[in-house]
């Protein structure tokens, strides 16, 4: 077990693509960190730099107190779970689990014991002698996890491990991963583009955009106080409404803001509400409904009770203290 | 999908006819002739033919020349196959590591395949020619006397190189495709699992290449046994002292040069048997071993 530190880390791919620029993250021992951001923002690149699968162009990565910039993946004492699982297709599940231990010269008896333990934890005992191709997606996922935990590494690295599973299984596995990590207390970095997955798993979130860190914080911190318009629009579902300050009548306390953020659940219909919305479409979710439309020139969404009356034009008011204000040029949060 | 039904029973036969006729004329008829011939003996003047049962076969297995040809073929075939596949794999690994100029190298490496075996034979004949060739000249400079015209071992090395050369391209292409279909994440997972490059190659890459390897093994064995005729004919003519007289060349020598049709026919029937066995093995294996 170990802490992981990223100091001014940057990555330029051969060919000149800058994937990561100046990232600083301090990960405490035993912490579950989730890197979240849209596709192509550099999450995998950053994770693979920690794993040692990509070279580090700038800065320093430390695992424990050892600088690992020039350390081979096998000597970094980490385990990785890949998106496509990367199980060795010609080996049985047992051999898949044992491979890493065998390469490190673990004794036969010890290997057997650890494989049995991992199989027990992940309930893959019945499949130990099967080849990966004879397993379902969920079972493969467990084997991939098993391969990570048998080694008892200092850190787990996950690269979108659940994205090949169906929605229901994804929810179950998400809980299992969280529980497993709690139980083992192993420092983990988990990559996903799914903000809900990120919110539910993370001790702390790192929101990335275009290779840069937008915000680091606990899920609630990030949700309650998004540091930029990017984070505001990315975290939370349905997404926060971002409205140009000029498209609404002056609201108290918003003098310096360029953008005003209001979560759909913080808006309510009220005859004398200051904000006008033109309704375009309605989504029924059963318990509630999502009303989509425009406020000024910006797309906006409101959540309403499913029995509320609808009209084409709505007057809305907001819960006091629920406005998020952002700087007109930088898009950064103003407090 | 809707199935098209032909009521006319002759149409399918008619459509198949060209293929069936070609197969019959060029494969089945000669094969049947060879089998018939192998049980007959013609007298020296070609006037009388008599049925001799399996005499032609028993004579073959008593002939030290034929048994010699068997062991020559074994050495030759195994050498050509091993040389071809090892070189092809090494080149495929080298090219697989390139990212940019991969296309250029691949194109260049395919060229030898386009050269007909007879032409390749002549090419190597020039290169290896003891009096005018560049290679013996260079070897003489370092004190090695390479002369395949008199030395059986040198002759074998010569025909193995000449035969393997044009086949490396073919195996290379298959190996390269095979290597590129091994997902990078498997090698990465193995790297994290503590396997160095060499161990990774032998425990991950090579096992995943095994269907390709097996396929190439059979194809190259068949090539080395049968299609190298032109190479031998353009270079050593089976000599010196029968040292490169492989089975398929001996069929030709005994039949067309020596005019011993009965024995030649028996030899080709034996070769036919070998091809059938190799083909059956291959199909069995391919059927059983579905890709991962
Ligand atoms: N091997 C590579 N060579 C060049 N550019 C790459 C390579 N891998 C990724 N990139 C680029 O780096 C950026 C980040 O990619 P990636 O880390 O895979 O994003 P994510 O995992 O967040 O979807 C993308 O713009 C991508 O095109
Ligand atoms: Mg990715």
XYZ file of C-alpha atoms and ligand atoms in Angstrom:
655
model
C 0.000 0.000 0.000
C 1.267 3.422 -0.847
C 0.485 7.014 -1.606
C 0.791 8.220 -5.193
C 1.957 11.702 -6.118
C 1.788 13.402 -9.508
C 3.961 16.512 -9.703
C 3.533 18.828 -12.708
C 2.988 15.808 -14.916
C 2.725 16.367 -18.678
C 2.561 14.149 -21.727
C 3.240 14.910 -25.357
C 2.822 11.927 -27.685
C 5.399 11.353 -30.398
C 3.899 13.281 -33.281
C 3.181 16.266 -31.110
C -0.262 15.633 -29.595
C -0.348 17.108 -26.120
C -2.509 14.746 -24.087
C -1.727 15.922 -20.545
C -0.559 19.293 -19.290
C 0.711 20.114 -15.828
C -1.288 17.776 -13.617
C -0.808 17.788 -9.832
C -2.539 15.185 -7.694
C -1.723 13.898 -4.213
C -3.310 10.553 -3.539
C -3.306 9.366 0.048
C -2.592 5.793 1.057
C -5.780 3.754 0.706
C -7.690 6.464 -1.098
C -10.081 5.743 -3.993
C -9.496 8.398 -6.648
C -11.646 8.598 -9.779
C -10.418 10.361 -12.896
C -13.471 11.522 -14.767
C -13.935 13.504 -17.946
C -15.295 13.223 -21.461
C -13.827 10.832 -23.996
C -10.427 11.964 -25.280
C -9.600 14.218 -22.319
C -6.526 12.159 -21.401
C -7.758 9.932 -18.577
C -6.297 6.726 -19.989
C -3.061 8.465 -20.844
C -2.661 9.676 -17.282
C -3.470 6.259 -15.822
C -1.089 4.536 -18.209
C 1.651 6.938 -17.190
C 1.153 5.840 -13.598
C 1.215 2.206 -14.753
C 4.420 2.727 -16.718
C 2.831 1.907 -20.065
C 3.413 5.436 -21.371
C 6.551 7.487 -20.915
C 6.331 10.604 -18.773
C 7.264 13.665 -20.838
C 7.275 16.200 -18.016
C 7.149 16.184 -14.255
C 7.417 13.391 -11.746
C 5.292 10.482 -10.555
C 6.011 8.951 -7.161
C 4.578 5.757 -5.730
C 5.267 5.723 -2.005
C 8.375 7.879 -1.819
C 9.994 6.349 -4.881
C 10.166 8.294 -8.141
C 8.950 5.848 -10.775
C 9.465 7.844 -13.978
C 12.031 5.349 -15.241
C 10.794 2.246 -13.442
C 9.412 -0.633 -15.539
C 5.687 -1.448 -15.097
C 6.499 -4.763 -13.418
C 8.613 -3.037 -10.784
C 6.038 -0.400 -9.852
C 4.058 -2.776 -7.662
C 0.729 -1.884 -9.284
C -2.016 -3.949 -10.887
C -4.225 -2.802 -13.708
C -7.716 -3.787 -14.838
C -8.206 -3.062 -18.534
C -11.389 -2.014 -20.297
C -11.347 -5.154 -22.475
C -10.126 -7.183 -19.444
C -6.990 -8.337 -21.358
C -7.311 -11.877 -20.040
C -4.817 -14.296 -21.565
C -7.091 -16.264 -23.910
C -4.939 -19.393 -24.051
C -4.769 -19.796 -20.286
C -7.398 -21.050 -17.876
C -8.777 -18.674 -15.263
C -6.470 -20.283 -12.713
C -3.433 -19.735 -14.933
C -4.522 -16.159 -15.584
C -4.557 -15.475 -11.865
C -1.306 -17.315 -11.238
C 0.685 -15.798 -14.117
C 1.836 -12.666 -12.300
C 2.731 -14.575 -9.150
C 4.635 -17.212 -11.088
C 6.662 -14.551 -12.897
C 7.665 -13.168 -9.541
C 8.827 -16.528 -8.287
C 6.103 -17.028 -5.691
C 6.138 -20.583 -4.330
C 3.621 -23.092 -5.693
C 1.860 -23.516 -2.364
C 1.597 -19.775 -1.894
C 0.225 -19.289 -5.410
C -2.411 -21.931 -4.803
C -3.428 -20.330 -1.533
C -3.685 -16.828 -2.951
C -5.566 -17.930 -6.066
C -8.039 -19.797 -3.864
C -8.502 -16.711 -1.684
C -9.075 -14.410 -4.642
C -11.462 -16.897 -6.219
C -13.390 -17.047 -2.955
C -13.625 -13.266 -2.636
C -14.793 -12.819 -6.225
C -16.884 -15.995 -6.407
C -15.098 -17.331 -9.431
C -14.178 -20.670 -7.865
C -16.426 -22.704 -10.186
C -14.763 -21.268 -13.298
C -11.121 -21.714 -12.341
C -10.489 -24.341 -14.985
C -12.348 -22.607 -17.803
C -10.825 -20.557 -20.565
C -11.860 -16.883 -20.663
C -13.851 -17.392 -23.875
C -16.194 -19.697 -21.964
C -17.122 -16.942 -19.492
C -19.784 -14.235 -19.581
C -18.843 -10.551 -19.560
C -19.463 -10.220 -15.837
C -17.410 -13.319 -15.052
C -14.509 -12.065 -17.172
C -14.700 -8.808 -15.284
C -14.347 -10.702 -12.011
C -11.391 -12.665 -13.315
C -9.718 -9.410 -14.356
C -10.275 -8.111 -10.824
C -8.985 -11.370 -9.423
C -5.808 -11.064 -11.422
C -5.292 -7.650 -9.830
C -5.959 -8.653 -6.236
C -3.927 -11.900 -6.068
C -0.765 -9.901 -6.413
C -1.595 -7.732 -3.378
C -0.107 -4.690 -5.091
C 0.459 -1.216 -3.660
C -2.171 0.233 -5.985
C -4.996 -0.757 -8.316
C -5.431 1.049 -11.602
C -8.769 0.671 -13.384
C -9.367 1.880 -16.941
C -13.129 1.998 -17.555
C -13.492 -1.571 -16.281
C -17.285 -1.610 -16.401
C -17.965 -0.006 -19.747
C -18.365 -3.316 -21.574
C -21.097 -4.553 -19.220
C -24.832 -4.035 -19.471
C -26.410 -1.317 -17.334
C -27.696 -3.565 -14.571
C -24.474 -5.510 -14.142
C -22.585 -2.243 -14.148
C -24.455 -1.092 -11.051
C -23.834 -4.373 -9.217
C -20.153 -4.506 -10.120
C -19.732 -0.872 -9.152
C -20.874 -1.648 -5.648
C -18.690 -4.722 -5.493
C -15.610 -2.817 -6.570
C -16.250 -0.159 -3.964
C -16.774 -2.749 -1.259
C -13.702 -4.713 -2.287
C -11.539 -1.620 -2.247
C -12.806 -0.685 1.224
C -12.076 -4.141 2.490
C -8.572 -4.360 1.053
C -7.745 -0.709 1.674
C -5.612 -0.578 -1.456
C -4.905 2.812 -3.038
C -6.890 2.955 -6.279
C -7.092 5.126 -9.362
C -10.213 4.535 -11.394
C -10.887 6.016 -14.825
C -14.388 6.553 -16.183
C -16.314 8.906 -18.438
C -19.511 8.169 -16.525
C -20.100 10.902 -13.942
C -22.561 8.775 -11.969
C -20.008 5.977 -11.655
C -17.450 8.572 -10.615
C -19.733 10.102 -7.974
C -20.656 6.771 -6.405
C -17.156 5.283 -6.297
C -14.843 8.124 -5.454
C -13.374 9.247 -2.169
C -12.181 12.144 -4.285
C -12.894 13.040 -7.883
C -10.435 14.484 -10.352
C -12.342 16.142 -13.174
C -10.257 16.373 -16.335
C -10.840 18.396 -19.460
C -8.481 18.538 -22.436
C -5.583 17.123 -20.434
C -5.940 19.580 -17.559
C -7.329 19.171 -14.060
C -10.502 21.229 -13.706
C -11.220 20.316 -10.117
C -10.230 17.899 -7.378
C -12.568 17.226 -4.488
C -14.990 14.878 -2.795
C -18.068 14.052 -4.886
C -20.195 16.391 -2.767
C -17.719 19.257 -2.923
C -17.548 18.955 -6.679
C -21.301 18.713 -6.952
C -22.027 21.594 -4.630
C -19.251 23.905 -5.707
C -18.202 23.141 -9.283
C -14.998 25.067 -9.963
C -15.814 25.946 -13.562
C -18.599 25.921 -16.114
C -17.066 22.728 -17.494
C -17.394 20.872 -14.184
C -20.839 22.368 -13.615
C -22.056 20.996 -16.933
C -20.350 17.633 -16.498
C -21.160 16.554 -12.959
C -24.807 15.964 -12.067
C -27.686 14.494 -14.023
C -29.682 16.125 -15.491
C -26.883 18.613 -16.133
C -26.786 22.030 -14.511
C -28.366 24.825 -16.580
C -25.764 27.361 -17.669
C -27.350 30.628 -18.656
C -25.744 33.847 -19.819
C -26.251 36.482 -17.138
C -27.443 38.860 -19.837
C -30.358 36.614 -20.845
C -32.139 36.922 -17.508
C -33.304 39.995 -15.603
C -30.769 41.061 -12.998
C -30.797 38.632 -10.080
C -29.495 39.884 -6.735
C -25.792 39.158 -6.113
C -24.945 38.237 -9.702
C -23.301 41.524 -10.678
C -19.889 40.158 -11.761
C -21.025 36.893 -13.219
C -20.862 36.089 -16.922
C -22.620 32.763 -16.562
C -25.176 31.695 -14.032
C -25.563 28.035 -13.165
C -28.790 26.642 -11.725
C -29.484 22.940 -11.232
C -32.772 21.767 -12.783
C -34.018 20.634 -9.362
C -33.418 24.114 -7.901
C -35.923 25.733 -10.280
C -39.646 25.831 -9.535
C -42.614 27.184 -11.445
C -44.026 30.347 -9.911
C -46.365 32.907 -11.523
C -44.178 35.870 -10.489
C -40.832 34.109 -10.980
C -38.113 36.283 -12.549
C -36.900 33.761 -15.111
C -38.781 33.060 -18.337
C -38.464 29.718 -20.071
C -39.819 28.586 -23.456
C -40.755 24.898 -23.317
C -39.672 22.676 -26.203
C -40.037 19.074 -25.014
C -41.090 17.018 -22.013
C -39.586 13.733 -20.792
C -41.738 11.662 -18.437
C -39.647 9.722 -15.911
C -42.580 8.433 -13.867
C -41.946 9.984 -10.474
C -41.097 13.293 -12.054
C -40.782 14.878 -15.461
C -37.976 16.724 -17.160
C -39.053 19.828 -19.043
C -36.589 20.967 -21.713
C -36.580 24.367 -23.354
C -34.712 27.654 -23.572
C -33.941 30.473 -21.200
C -32.799 33.369 -23.329
C -30.627 31.716 -25.972
C -29.442 28.855 -23.736
C -30.857 25.359 -23.519
C -32.305 24.644 -20.079
C -34.030 21.877 -18.154
C -36.371 21.916 -15.161
C -37.511 18.978 -13.060
C -41.196 19.075 -12.149
C -43.656 16.861 -10.348
C -45.427 14.653 -12.840
C -48.844 16.097 -11.981
C -47.841 19.758 -12.424
C -49.679 21.687 -15.135
C -47.675 22.583 -18.225
C -47.741 25.529 -20.568
C -45.501 26.735 -23.403
C -44.098 29.582 -21.361
C -43.050 29.107 -17.766
C -42.128 31.621 -15.128
C -39.504 30.138 -12.858
C -38.027 31.010 -9.536
C -34.988 29.451 -7.839
C -34.156 28.133 -4.420
C -32.319 30.854 -2.511
C -28.563 30.285 -2.363
C -28.644 27.788 -5.210
C -27.042 29.986 -7.873
C -23.552 29.216 -9.122
C -21.726 32.169 -10.608
C -18.952 31.946 -13.177
C -16.467 34.477 -14.500
C -17.367 35.904 -17.935
C -13.946 35.188 -19.519
C -12.312 32.312 -17.631
C -15.490 30.410 -16.814
C -14.118 29.899 -13.285
C -16.357 29.938 -10.248
C -16.899 33.242 -8.428
C -17.752 33.008 -4.725
C -33.455 -15.273 -46.534
C -35.316 -16.662 -49.474
C -33.833 -19.730 -50.987
C -33.683 -20.000 -54.734
C -34.915 -23.403 -55.873
C -33.860 -24.869 -59.182
C -36.334 -27.367 -60.512
C -34.026 -28.298 -63.305
C -31.656 -30.999 -62.030
C -29.147 -30.415 -64.798
C -28.506 -26.728 -64.250
C -26.432 -27.200 -61.068
C -24.431 -29.913 -62.795
C -23.933 -27.675 -65.782
C -22.691 -24.846 -63.590
C -20.272 -27.146 -61.822
C -19.153 -28.804 -65.023
C -16.126 -26.637 -65.899
C -14.563 -27.182 -62.474
C -15.424 -30.870 -62.481
C -14.004 -31.381 -65.974
C -10.762 -29.593 -65.140
C -10.388 -31.582 -61.928
C -11.069 -34.801 -63.807
C -8.682 -34.138 -66.693
C -5.776 -32.651 -64.784
C -5.992 -34.368 -61.396
C -8.156 -37.463 -61.260
C -7.203 -38.941 -64.621
C -3.414 -38.577 -64.101
C -3.759 -39.859 -60.545
C -5.663 -42.897 -61.775
C -3.065 -43.409 -64.501
C -0.253 -43.205 -61.947
C -1.921 -45.774 -59.724
C -2.460 -48.092 -62.717
C 1.092 -47.606 -63.956
C 2.547 -48.329 -60.559
C 1.353 -51.935 -60.847
C 2.756 -52.432 -64.363
C 6.189 -52.964 -65.835
C 7.221 -52.000 -69.357
C 10.053 -53.786 -71.078
C 13.127 -51.884 -72.208
C 11.769 -51.153 -75.651
C 8.280 -50.141 -74.554
C 6.779 -53.018 -76.541
C 5.233 -55.069 -73.783
C 3.579 -54.144 -70.500
C 2.851 -56.681 -67.823
C 1.072 -56.609 -64.499
C 3.552 -57.053 -61.665
C 1.442 -56.378 -58.562
C 3.294 -54.493 -55.844
C 6.729 -55.361 -57.232
C 7.444 -51.735 -58.098
C 6.806 -50.754 -54.491
C 8.841 -53.499 -52.885
C 11.684 -52.739 -55.277
C 11.610 -49.120 -54.161
C 11.933 -49.920 -50.495
C 14.814 -52.262 -51.262
C 16.610 -49.625 -53.310
C 19.236 -47.790 -51.277
C 18.959 -44.889 -53.702
C 15.285 -44.452 -52.917
C 15.803 -44.728 -49.180
C 18.610 -42.180 -49.516
C 16.212 -39.866 -51.338
C 13.817 -40.257 -48.414
C 16.358 -39.096 -45.873
C 17.573 -36.324 -48.211
C 13.967 -35.162 -48.509
C 13.523 -35.267 -44.748
C 16.627 -33.163 -44.106
C 15.808 -30.797 -46.956
C 12.129 -30.352 -46.063
C 12.709 -29.806 -42.371
C 15.583 -27.395 -43.061
C 13.638 -25.347 -45.592
C 10.618 -25.181 -43.299
C 12.607 -24.235 -40.220
C 14.774 -21.668 -42.040
C 11.715 -20.155 -43.727
C 9.631 -19.899 -40.585
C 12.357 -18.675 -38.264
C 13.416 -15.926 -40.657
C 9.824 -15.000 -41.462
C 8.970 -14.751 -37.763
C 12.054 -12.683 -36.963
C 11.244 -10.266 -39.764
C 7.596 -10.093 -38.770
C 8.612 -9.254 -35.198
C 10.972 -6.562 -36.468
C 8.353 -5.014 -38.740
C 5.625 -5.302 -36.090
C 7.723 -3.046 -33.867
C 7.882 -0.329 -36.498
C 5.017 2.074 -36.534
C 5.774 4.386 -39.403
C 7.575 2.665 -42.249
C 5.822 -0.668 -41.782
C 4.128 -0.498 -45.209
C 7.403 0.120 -47.026
C 9.179 -2.812 -45.392
C 6.217 -5.098 -45.872
C 6.046 -4.278 -49.579
C 9.766 -4.831 -50.030
C 9.646 -8.099 -48.129
C 6.860 -9.465 -50.323
C 8.790 -9.104 -53.558
C 10.668 -12.414 -53.431
C 7.323 -14.189 -53.393
C 6.567 -12.799 -56.839
C 9.671 -14.455 -58.295
C 9.018 -17.855 -59.871
C 10.931 -20.718 -58.174
C 12.824 -21.516 -61.388
C 13.973 -17.916 -61.704
C 14.857 -17.830 -58.022
C 16.877 -20.997 -58.587
C 18.832 -19.421 -61.440
C 19.363 -16.264 -59.397
C 20.867 -18.221 -56.550
C 22.809 -20.343 -59.043
C 24.597 -17.171 -60.105
C 25.160 -15.965 -56.583
C 26.481 -19.349 -55.421
C 28.341 -20.340 -58.589
C 31.786 -21.613 -57.475
C 33.631 -19.940 -60.354
C 31.674 -16.744 -61.039
C 29.410 -16.335 -57.972
C 29.863 -13.557 -55.444
C 29.197 -15.645 -52.340
C 31.874 -18.352 -52.780
C 34.253 -15.520 -53.642
C 33.512 -13.690 -50.403
C 33.688 -16.929 -48.414
C 37.078 -17.747 -49.970
C 38.358 -14.425 -48.655
C 37.615 -15.597 -45.111
C 39.103 -19.018 -45.805
C 35.939 -21.046 -46.407
C 35.827 -23.104 -49.545
C 32.185 -23.309 -50.535
C 31.632 -25.553 -53.534
C 28.243 -27.167 -53.963
C 29.249 -28.828 -57.225
C 31.478 -31.299 -55.367
C 30.476 -31.055 -51.739
C 27.143 -32.695 -50.740
C 26.738 -30.599 -47.573
C 27.398 -27.351 -49.409
C 24.931 -28.443 -52.072
C 22.255 -29.072 -49.453
C 22.864 -25.672 -47.830
C 22.670 -24.076 -51.251
C 19.308 -25.599 -52.249
C 17.839 -24.979 -48.803
C 18.685 -21.267 -49.020
C 17.508 -20.993 -52.621
C 14.209 -22.713 -51.751
C 13.579 -20.930 -48.474
C 14.318 -17.476 -49.839
C 11.245 -17.068 -51.982
C 8.976 -18.569 -49.317
C 9.951 -16.334 -46.438
C 7.694 -13.563 -47.782
C 4.615 -15.715 -47.652
C 5.152 -16.847 -44.059
C 6.202 -13.337 -43.102
C 2.840 -11.926 -44.194
C 0.930 -14.461 -42.134
C 3.132 -13.996 -39.087
C 2.850 -10.221 -39.333
C -0.942 -10.395 -39.562
C -0.914 -12.816 -36.632
C 1.304 -10.574 -34.513
C -0.800 -7.534 -35.253
C -3.949 -9.315 -34.183
C -2.540 -9.934 -30.692
C -4.110 -7.093 -28.669
C -1.547 -4.673 -27.255
C -3.356 -4.799 -23.912
C -2.377 -8.475 -23.492
C 1.298 -7.628 -23.751
C 0.776 -4.684 -21.432
C -1.045 -6.834 -18.904
C 1.820 -9.318 -19.065
C 4.355 -6.519 -18.642
C 2.554 -5.422 -15.481
C 2.343 -9.075 -14.441
C 6.133 -9.154 -14.300
C 7.048 -10.731 -17.633
C 10.014 -9.249 -19.492
C 10.030 -8.956 -23.302
C 11.420 -12.461 -23.897
C 9.081 -14.151 -21.450
C 6.188 -12.168 -22.907
C 7.039 -13.433 -26.339
C 7.223 -17.067 -25.338
C 4.295 -17.171 -22.904
C 1.824 -14.810 -24.591
C 2.628 -13.960 -28.205
C 3.879 -17.330 -29.429
C 0.996 -19.381 -27.975
C -1.467 -16.959 -29.540
C 0.331 -17.370 -32.855
C 0.113 -21.147 -32.720
C -2.794 -21.510 -35.180
C -0.842 -19.402 -37.690
C 2.334 -21.326 -36.971
C 0.672 -24.676 -37.501
C -0.922 -23.578 -40.740
C 2.402 -22.293 -42.046
C 4.160 -25.443 -40.905
C 1.956 -27.635 -43.075
C 1.985 -25.246 -46.017
C 5.762 -24.930 -45.924
C 6.287 -28.667 -45.543
C 4.145 -29.263 -48.606
C 6.010 -26.547 -50.499
C 9.419 -27.891 -49.568
C 8.466 -31.421 -50.539
C 6.767 -30.700 -53.846
C 7.139 -27.228 -55.224
C 10.893 -27.030 -54.911
C 11.210 -29.165 -58.012
C 11.978 -26.099 -60.130
C 14.682 -24.916 -57.764
C 16.486 -28.280 -57.847
C 16.070 -28.493 -61.606
C 17.580 -25.039 -62.098
C 20.526 -25.681 -59.781
C 21.954 -29.011 -58.624
C 19.856 -31.452 -60.680
C 19.784 -33.649 -57.588
C 23.577 -33.923 -57.327
C 26.320 -34.207 -56.384
C 26.086 -37.940 -55.799
C 22.291 -37.870 -55.186
C 22.835 -35.598 -52.202
C 20.007 -33.210 -53.151
C 17.812 -35.644 -55.033
C 14.539 -35.147 -53.200
C 11.604 -37.490 -53.784
C 9.707 -35.265 -56.177
C 12.779 -34.707 -58.321
C 13.531 -38.402 -58.357
C 10.060 -39.117 -59.750
C 10.926 -36.908 -62.683
C 14.417 -38.294 -63.134
C 13.368 -41.931 -63.036
C 10.271 -41.381 -65.152
C 11.226 -38.882 -67.806
C 14.977 -39.161 -67.866
C 15.374 -42.806 -66.894
C 12.151 -43.931 -68.629
C 11.349 -46.284 -65.738
C 7.647 -45.503 -65.734
C 6.488 -48.210 -63.353
C 8.888 -47.201 -60.581
C 8.263 -43.501 -61.185
C 4.512 -44.068 -60.945
C 4.905 -45.983 -57.688
C 6.968 -43.101 -56.298
C 4.322 -40.563 -57.227
C 1.612 -42.684 -55.610
C 3.650 -42.684 -52.387
C 4.007 -38.895 -52.625
C 0.291 -38.605 -53.202
C -0.240 -40.562 -49.995
C 1.994 -38.157 -48.093
C 0.056 -35.135 -49.393
C -3.230 -36.733 -48.394
C -1.960 -37.423 -44.883
C -0.675 -33.831 -44.465
C -3.951 -32.419 -45.738
C -6.016 -34.555 -43.402
C -3.871 -33.523 -40.438
C -4.312 -29.887 -41.356
C -8.071 -30.063 -41.734
C -8.468 -32.022 -38.528
C -6.465 -29.434 -36.685
C -8.120 -26.409 -38.233
C -11.547 -27.799 -37.425
C -10.672 -28.533 -33.842
C -8.824 -25.340 -33.162
C -11.254 -22.490 -33.587
C -9.624 -19.111 -33.080
C -9.662 -17.802 -29.514
N -0.687 6.531 -28.777
C -1.135 7.793 -29.002
N -0.502 8.591 -29.887
C -0.944 9.848 -30.117
N -1.991 10.397 -29.517
C -2.669 9.661 -28.623
C -2.281 8.318 -28.320
N -3.146 7.809 -27.408
C -4.029 8.805 -27.145
N -3.743 9.914 -27.869
C -4.466 11.197 -27.836
O -4.387 11.712 -26.534
C -5.620 12.247 -26.105
C -6.101 11.578 -24.838
O -6.409 10.243 -25.107
P -6.877 9.240 -23.989
O -5.957 9.317 -22.831
O -7.046 7.896 -24.597
O -8.292 9.834 -23.600
P -9.467 9.199 -22.708
O -8.980 7.943 -22.094
O -9.784 10.261 -21.723
O -10.616 8.969 -23.637
C -6.575 12.090 -27.289
O -6.606 13.294 -27.992
C -5.946 11.004 -28.105
O -6.242 11.170 -29.466
Mg -9.704 5.916 -22.327
